[in-house]
Amino acid sequence: MIFSKPYADRVAKLRVFAGFLMVAAFAWFSQPSTGSLAIGVPVAFLGLALRAWAAGHLEKNQQLTMSGPYAHVRNPLYVGTLTAAAGFAIASREWPLAVLFAAAFILIYLPVVELEEQHLRGLFQYFPEYAAKVPKLLPRFTPANSGKVFRWSLYRKNREYEALIGFLAGSALLFWKATY
């Protein structure tokens, strides 16, 4: 583990609060234009779509999910979050926001990824085999596994619609700021 477990445990507890701080910084400092929106919002939408696809396959703590995007990358929810943040940073036209989002990902989300993977190693005996085949954060183009199909019931159970609401609110704010 790159980060110590005590550090990772502390930042895991701060993840939601840090998210609210980043949203506030984004709302205050963003200076979108129609051009930046035309590029950034679709990138953010791709991140949201990846998160949705992952949520429709994820059965938390019940079985190791290896289908859908999990056949390409072990942490598609975090890759989706990073992609959405990059899209919103592009749309904001403020490079300091991109630096803030990148720092938060490195200092908060990467340690949380490590904690979650430790948890999965303890929960599922075949996690090391899966981890050997599927990269942590950079997706492979050909899936390592095939299997189950997307399920809307899992999407709802995992409350991924909350990310959709956040995406719509962030996009609306950017469009409003670009217009007024």
XYZ file of C-alpha atoms in Angstrom:
180
model
C 0.000 0.000 0.000
C 1.352 3.393 -1.011
C -0.484 5.193 1.799
C -0.469 4.046 5.408
C -3.639 2.402 6.665
C -4.209 5.045 9.387
C -3.960 7.784 6.738
C -6.315 5.923 4.403
C -8.805 5.370 7.239
C -8.769 9.106 8.086
C -9.241 10.328 4.529
C -11.993 7.773 3.889
C -13.993 9.533 6.593
C -13.300 12.922 4.977
C -14.286 11.861 1.460
C -17.854 13.207 1.551
C -16.851 16.484 3.240
C -14.041 16.958 0.710
C -16.562 16.352 -2.062
C -18.763 19.145 -0.740
C -15.755 21.483 -0.571
C -14.857 20.673 -4.174
C -18.434 21.301 -5.296
C -18.389 24.677 -3.518
C -15.067 25.600 -5.165
C -16.403 24.490 -8.514
C -19.594 26.543 -8.110
C -17.714 29.652 -7.032
C -14.686 29.651 -9.356
C -15.908 28.126 -12.616
C -16.027 30.449 -15.632
C -17.573 28.298 -18.377
C -18.047 29.278 -21.990
C -20.193 27.626 -24.618
C -17.032 26.077 -26.088
C -15.810 24.676 -22.769
C -19.299 23.304 -22.088
C -19.400 21.646 -25.507
C -16.232 19.723 -24.644
C -16.450 19.275 -20.880
C -20.076 18.247 -20.359
C -19.858 15.269 -22.761
C -16.650 14.128 -21.032
C -18.396 14.426 -17.645
C -21.365 12.496 -19.074
C -19.032 9.660 -20.145
C -17.815 9.436 -16.541
C -21.399 9.368 -15.310
C -22.296 6.662 -17.850
C -19.355 4.535 -16.701
C -20.494 4.905 -13.086
C -24.049 3.934 -14.064
C -22.844 0.872 -15.970
C -20.733 -0.187 -12.984
C -23.577 0.344 -10.499
C -25.807 -1.926 -12.585
C -23.349 -4.791 -12.062
C -22.228 -4.202 -8.476
C -23.493 -6.455 -5.686
C -21.552 -4.973 -2.774
C -20.041 -7.493 -0.368
C -22.194 -10.311 -1.783
C -20.010 -11.465 -4.630
C -16.935 -10.236 -6.447
C -18.181 -8.286 -9.445
C -16.241 -9.197 -12.569
C -18.773 -8.387 -15.285
C -19.573 -5.235 -17.230
C -16.934 -2.553 -16.687
C -15.393 -4.671 -13.907
C -14.136 -6.970 -16.669
C -12.063 -4.031 -17.970
C -10.985 -2.220 -14.783
C -11.246 -3.092 -11.059
C -12.468 0.343 -9.969
C -14.827 1.681 -12.649
C -16.750 3.824 -10.171
C -13.574 5.750 -9.345
C -12.506 5.935 -13.000
C -15.985 7.288 -13.765
C -15.707 9.824 -10.956
C -12.304 10.948 -12.213
C -13.613 11.236 -15.789
C -16.663 13.236 -14.663
C -14.462 15.548 -12.576
C -12.126 16.037 -15.546
C -15.096 16.913 -17.729
C -16.405 19.443 -15.245
C -12.910 20.896 -14.847
C -12.704 21.313 -18.641
C -16.158 22.894 -18.677
C -15.199 25.261 -15.837
C -12.240 26.736 -17.795
C -10.280 27.059 -14.560
C -7.080 25.018 -14.368
C -6.806 25.444 -10.561
C -10.037 23.429 -10.278
C -8.430 20.663 -12.325
C -5.448 20.729 -9.961
C -7.803 20.612 -6.948
C -9.721 17.640 -8.377
C -6.465 15.821 -9.232
C -5.057 16.436 -5.743
C -8.267 15.177 -4.138
C -8.156 12.052 -6.273
C -4.532 11.357 -5.387
C -4.737 12.231 -1.687
C -8.252 10.979 -0.882
C -9.576 8.567 -3.484
C -6.431 6.493 -4.140
C -6.068 5.594 -0.440
C -9.772 4.681 -0.353
C -9.274 2.436 -3.391
C -6.475 0.681 -1.476
C -8.728 0.172 1.565
C -11.532 -1.199 -0.564
C -9.215 -3.608 -2.338
C -7.867 -4.837 1.021
C -11.474 -5.411 2.083
C -12.197 -7.372 -1.110
C -9.050 -9.490 -0.622
C -10.323 -10.485 2.803
C -13.868 -11.101 1.591
C -13.249 -13.028 -1.634
C -10.526 -15.670 -1.867
C -10.285 -15.321 -5.669
C -9.726 -11.544 -5.628
C -5.934 -11.957 -6.196
C -6.618 -13.916 -9.407
C -9.022 -11.234 -10.576
C -6.549 -8.462 -9.653
C -3.835 -10.216 -11.646
C -6.008 -10.124 -14.785
C -7.779 -6.766 -14.483
C -5.958 -3.436 -14.016
C -6.743 -1.210 -11.037
C -7.418 2.123 -12.785
C -6.375 2.032 -16.459
C -8.976 -0.033 -18.330
C -8.023 -2.844 -20.652
C -9.800 -2.852 -24.006
C -10.634 -6.547 -24.104
C -12.662 -7.800 -21.146
C -11.006 -10.278 -18.808
C -14.344 -11.903 -18.019
C -17.792 -12.040 -19.450
C -20.917 -12.712 -17.569
C -23.844 -10.956 -16.059
C -25.867 -8.230 -17.677
C -26.639 -4.750 -16.403
C -29.527 -4.643 -13.913
C -31.535 -1.496 -13.225
C -32.448 -2.906 -9.822
C -28.754 -2.800 -8.823
C -28.423 0.719 -10.266
C -31.247 1.829 -7.952
C -30.033 -0.222 -4.974
C -26.578 1.353 -5.293
C -28.264 4.783 -5.449
C -26.356 5.795 -8.548
C -29.255 8.069 -9.500
C -27.722 10.457 -6.936
C -24.722 10.871 -9.271
C -27.141 11.623 -12.115
C -28.794 14.320 -9.998
C -25.356 15.791 -9.213
C -24.407 15.721 -12.898
C -27.627 17.492 -13.885
C -27.188 20.104 -11.135
C -23.542 20.720 -12.069
C -24.391 20.974 -15.756
C -27.276 23.345 -15.042
C -25.019 25.552 -12.931
C -22.401 25.683 -15.688
C -24.966 26.511 -18.357
C -26.416 29.208 -16.123
C -22.972 30.706 -15.440
C -22.093 30.612 -19.147
C -25.345 32.376 -20.027
C -25.483 35.039 -17.313
